[in-house]
């Protein structure tokens, strides 16, 4: 099993450009998440999807949109990138049934906005 | 929503000494408390977790304790080794009723000096 995969691994954008970060998981998990991690900082939740067909805002949703394409895939879109969105983006997934389930992270996408 | 505070933000220890990281949480409904380790440039990975009906859990050199009454939990690393150098995150989860989300602490950078 590949676990949680993300594409691309690295991306450089100019201010105002748009892009979509892709995430997929093969563990049949119901819940998926997008986090950002700024240098030397913790993990901040951008958006999440507790189950297929639902999405909700996290702590820092401004400037982002998400799509839960199906149970496996959860994408994050930046419509008009800003330098403040320079960060490492992690996707994660977790089973919904039961309360004590491990959350698995993808390898991350390192995004630089010039 | 849930709020998790983590201390200290940085911790430097001599190889062979113990390291202790403490976290407090605010939501009494939280029932699952994982700890993640993030090495430089890598994704966070689960190292140990504890459920609300358990007071202590141990796995080789790492242990976690939970005090539900005081709403705090701690990570203990004994006989530290250079490979324990990393950033450690605590987290708390109120379960599916809160969107199955983990709320993370701000992280502790641990440096083990040889």
Short mmCIF file of C-alpha atoms in Angstrom, two decimals:
data_model
loop_
_atom_site.label_atom_id
_atom_site.label_comp_id
_atom_site.label_asym_id
_atom_site.label_seq_id
_atom_site.Cartn_x
_atom_site.Cartn_y
_atom_site.Cartn_z
CA UNK A 1 0.00 0.00 0.00
CA UNK A 2 1.25 3.48 -0.85
CA UNK A 3 -0.62 5.09 2.06
CA UNK A 4 -1.14 8.83 1.46
CA UNK A 5 0.40 10.29 -1.68
CA UNK A 6 0.70 13.93 -2.74
CA UNK A 7 1.61 15.66 -5.96
CA UNK A 8 3.59 17.67 -6.74
CA UNK A 9 6.50 17.41 -4.27
CA UNK A 10 7.74 20.92 -5.03
CA UNK A 11 6.17 23.93 -6.76
CA UNK A 12 7.16 27.53 -7.40
CA UNK A 13 4.42 29.99 -8.31
CA UNK A 14 4.28 33.68 -9.07
CA UNK A 15 1.89 35.90 -7.14
CA UNK A 16 -1.58 35.62 -8.63
CA UNK A 17 -1.11 32.23 -10.26
CA UNK A 18 -3.40 29.35 -9.40
CA UNK A 19 -2.70 25.70 -8.76
CA UNK A 20 -4.22 22.53 -7.34
CA UNK A 21 -2.47 20.22 -4.91
CA UNK A 22 -3.52 16.61 -5.26
CA UNK A 23 -3.86 14.03 -2.49
CA UNK A 24 -4.90 10.39 -2.62
CA UNK A 25 -5.07 7.58 -0.06
CA UNK A 26 -5.44 3.85 -0.56
CA UNK A 27 -6.39 2.88 3.01
CA UNK A 28 -10.16 3.28 2.47
CA UNK A 29 -10.28 6.04 5.08
CA UNK A 30 -13.38 8.20 5.38
CA UNK A 31 -11.73 11.39 6.67
CA UNK A 32 -9.13 13.52 4.90
CA UNK A 33 -7.36 16.74 5.89
CA UNK A 34 -5.17 19.52 4.56
CA UNK A 35 -2.61 21.22 6.82
CA UNK A 36 0.00 23.88 6.28
CA UNK A 37 3.27 24.06 8.18
CA UNK A 38 5.28 27.26 8.06
CA UNK A 39 9.01 27.16 8.86
CA UNK A 40 9.57 26.36 12.51
CA UNK A 41 5.84 26.28 13.13
CA UNK A 42 3.18 23.78 13.98
CA UNK A 43 0.49 22.17 11.86
CA UNK A 44 -2.51 24.35 11.05
CA UNK A 45 -5.67 22.81 9.63
CA UNK A 46 -6.86 24.45 6.41
CA UNK A 47 -9.86 22.31 5.42
CA UNK A 48 -11.09 18.84 6.16
CA UNK A 49 -13.56 16.28 4.91
CA UNK A 50 -14.93 14.10 7.69
CA UNK A 51 -16.58 11.81 5.16
CA UNK A 52 -17.09 11.63 1.41
CA UNK A 53 -19.46 14.38 0.29
CA UNK A 54 -18.68 16.78 3.15
CA UNK A 55 -16.06 19.50 3.55
CA UNK A 56 -15.54 22.01 6.35
CA UNK A 57 -13.26 24.91 7.13
CA UNK A 58 -10.41 24.48 9.53
CA UNK A 59 -8.34 27.07 11.32
CA UNK A 60 -6.89 28.92 8.29
CA UNK A 61 -9.21 28.47 5.24
CA UNK A 62 -8.88 31.93 3.62
CA UNK A 63 -7.39 31.82 0.13
CA UNK A 64 -8.05 28.09 -0.36
CA UNK A 65 -10.77 25.82 -1.71
CA UNK A 66 -11.09 22.05 -1.57
CA UNK A 67 -12.81 19.27 -3.45
CA UNK A 68 -13.49 15.77 -2.15
CA UNK A 69 -13.48 14.12 -5.55
CA UNK A 70 -14.29 10.64 -4.23
CA UNK A 71 -13.42 8.58 -1.17
CA UNK A 72 -9.76 8.33 -2.19
CA UNK A 73 -8.99 11.86 -3.39
CA UNK A 74 -9.03 15.28 -1.74
CA UNK A 75 -7.59 18.28 -3.60
CA UNK A 76 -6.60 21.74 -2.38
CA UNK A 77 -6.79 24.73 -4.73
CA UNK A 78 -5.11 28.11 -4.49
CA UNK A 79 -7.04 30.45 -6.79
CA UNK A 80 -4.68 33.43 -6.61
CA UNK A 81 -1.46 32.58 -4.82
CA UNK A 82 0.12 35.06 -2.41
CA UNK A 83 3.61 35.06 -0.82
CA UNK A 84 1.94 34.42 2.55
CA UNK A 85 0.93 31.00 1.21
CA UNK A 86 4.55 29.90 0.95
CA UNK A 87 4.56 26.82 3.14
CA UNK A 88 4.75 23.04 3.27
CA UNK A 89 1.35 21.46 2.72
CA UNK A 90 0.50 18.10 4.24
CA UNK A 91 -2.48 15.95 3.38
CA UNK A 92 -3.63 13.36 5.91
CA UNK A 93 -6.27 10.68 6.25
CA UNK A 94 -7.94 8.85 9.11
CA UNK A 95 -10.63 6.27 9.56
CA UNK A 96 -13.90 7.68 10.89
CA UNK A 97 -15.39 4.62 12.56
CA UNK A 98 -14.17 4.29 16.14
CA UNK A 99 -12.49 6.98 18.18
CA UNK A 100 -8.90 5.79 18.43
CA UNK A 101 -7.62 5.72 14.90
CA UNK A 102 -4.19 6.77 13.70
CA UNK A 103 -3.98 9.71 11.32
CA UNK A 104 -1.54 9.15 8.44
CA UNK A 105 0.27 11.99 6.71
CA UNK A 106 1.43 12.30 3.14
CA UNK A 107 5.03 13.31 2.28
CA UNK A 108 4.15 16.98 1.81
CA UNK A 109 4.26 19.57 -0.97
CA UNK A 110 6.77 22.38 -0.60
CA UNK A 111 5.25 25.51 -2.18
CA UNK A 112 7.05 28.79 -2.78
CA UNK A 113 5.14 31.85 -3.98
CA UNK A 114 7.31 34.64 -5.37
CA UNK B 1 -13.39 24.02 19.80
CA UNK B 2 -10.46 22.12 21.24
CA UNK B 3 -7.28 24.00 22.18
CA UNK B 4 -3.98 22.22 22.90
CA UNK B 5 -1.03 23.94 24.56
CA UNK B 6 2.42 22.30 24.45
CA UNK B 7 5.53 23.06 26.51
CA UNK B 8 8.41 23.59 26.22
CA UNK B 9 8.85 24.83 22.65
CA UNK B 10 12.49 23.74 22.64
CA UNK B 11 14.30 21.18 24.77
CA UNK B 12 18.00 20.38 24.80
CA UNK B 13 19.18 17.28 26.67
CA UNK B 14 22.39 15.34 27.04
CA UNK B 15 22.46 11.92 25.45
CA UNK B 16 21.29 9.36 28.00
CA UNK B 17 19.16 11.84 29.96
CA UNK B 18 15.36 11.89 29.99
CA UNK B 19 13.11 14.31 28.12
CA UNK B 20 9.60 15.31 29.16
CA UNK B 21 7.09 17.24 27.06
CA UNK B 22 3.78 18.40 28.51
CA UNK B 23 0.46 19.23 26.88
CA UNK B 24 -2.84 20.55 28.17
CA UNK B 25 -6.19 20.40 26.40
CA UNK B 26 -9.46 22.25 26.87
CA UNK B 27 -12.28 19.99 25.63
CA UNK B 28 -13.34 17.42 28.22
CA UNK B 29 -14.89 15.37 25.38
CA UNK B 30 -11.45 14.59 23.93
CA UNK B 31 -10.75 10.89 24.23
CA UNK B 32 -7.73 10.15 22.07
CA UNK B 33 -4.24 11.65 22.50
CA UNK B 34 -1.55 10.78 19.94
CA UNK B 35 2.07 11.94 19.80
CA UNK B 36 3.83 12.52 16.48
CA UNK B 37 7.52 12.78 15.70
CA UNK B 38 8.68 14.85 12.72
CA UNK B 39 12.27 14.56 11.55
CA UNK B 40 13.76 17.35 9.48
CA UNK B 41 12.17 17.48 6.03
CA UNK B 42 9.92 14.50 6.71
CA UNK B 43 6.24 13.95 7.42
CA UNK B 44 4.91 13.63 11.00
CA UNK B 45 4.66 10.01 12.12
CA UNK B 46 2.81 8.51 15.06
CA UNK B 47 5.08 7.25 17.83
CA UNK B 48 2.60 6.50 20.61
CA UNK B 49 -0.99 7.24 21.54
CA UNK B 50 -3.24 6.88 24.56
CA UNK B 51 -6.98 6.56 25.03
CA UNK B 52 -8.99 8.38 27.65
CA UNK B 53 -9.69 5.23 29.64
CA UNK B 54 -5.97 4.56 30.17
CA UNK B 55 -3.67 6.46 32.53
CA UNK B 56 -0.30 5.38 31.20
CA UNK B 57 1.17 3.56 28.20
CA UNK B 58 4.74 2.54 27.54
CA UNK B 59 6.60 1.40 24.43
CA UNK B 60 10.29 0.70 25.01
CA UNK B 61 11.94 4.07 25.81
CA UNK B 62 8.84 6.21 25.36
CA UNK B 63 5.84 6.52 27.65
CA UNK B 64 2.78 8.71 27.79
CA UNK B 65 0.72 9.61 30.86
CA UNK B 66 -2.76 11.10 30.93
CA UNK B 67 -4.53 12.98 33.72
CA UNK B 68 -8.13 13.47 32.58
CA UNK B 69 -9.13 15.40 35.67
CA UNK B 70 -6.44 18.02 35.11
CA UNK B 71 -6.72 17.74 31.31
CA UNK B 72 -3.06 17.21 30.69
CA UNK B 73 -0.87 14.53 29.18
CA UNK B 74 2.87 14.10 28.89
CA UNK B 75 5.47 12.32 26.76
CA UNK B 76 8.49 10.82 28.49
CA UNK B 77 11.58 9.70 26.58
CA UNK B 78 14.20 7.86 28.63
CA UNK B 79 17.84 7.19 27.76
CA UNK B 80 17.72 9.69 24.93
CA UNK B 81 19.78 9.04 21.82
CA UNK B 82 20.85 11.39 18.98
CA UNK B 83 18.18 9.87 16.71
CA UNK B 84 15.53 11.17 19.13
CA UNK B 85 16.37 14.70 17.90
CA UNK B 86 13.23 15.89 16.09
CA UNK B 87 10.09 17.99 16.54
CA UNK B 88 7.39 16.32 18.63
CA UNK B 89 3.70 17.21 18.42
CA UNK B 90 0.95 16.27 20.83
CA UNK B 91 -2.67 16.20 19.70
CA UNK B 92 -6.17 15.67 21.06
CA UNK B 93 -9.32 14.41 19.39
CA UNK B 94 -12.94 14.74 20.58
CA UNK B 95 -13.92 12.07 18.07
CA UNK B 96 -16.40 11.91 15.21
CA UNK B 97 -18.78 14.46 16.72
CA UNK B 98 -16.14 17.15 16.10
CA UNK B 99 -15.44 16.12 12.53
CA UNK B 100 -12.93 13.47 13.52
CA UNK B 101 -10.29 16.18 13.74
CA UNK B 102 -7.00 16.17 15.59
CA UNK B 103 -6.03 19.45 17.24
CA UNK B 104 -2.24 19.73 17.46
CA UNK B 105 -0.05 21.48 19.99
CA UNK B 106 2.56 23.93 18.75
CA UNK B 107 5.40 21.40 18.80
CA UNK B 108 8.60 20.86 20.81
CA UNK B 109 11.98 20.85 19.13
CA UNK B 110 14.14 18.30 20.94
CA UNK B 111 17.91 18.33 20.53
CA UNK B 112 19.90 15.45 22.00
CA UNK B 113 23.55 16.41 22.43
CA UNK B 114 26.09 13.58 22.17
#
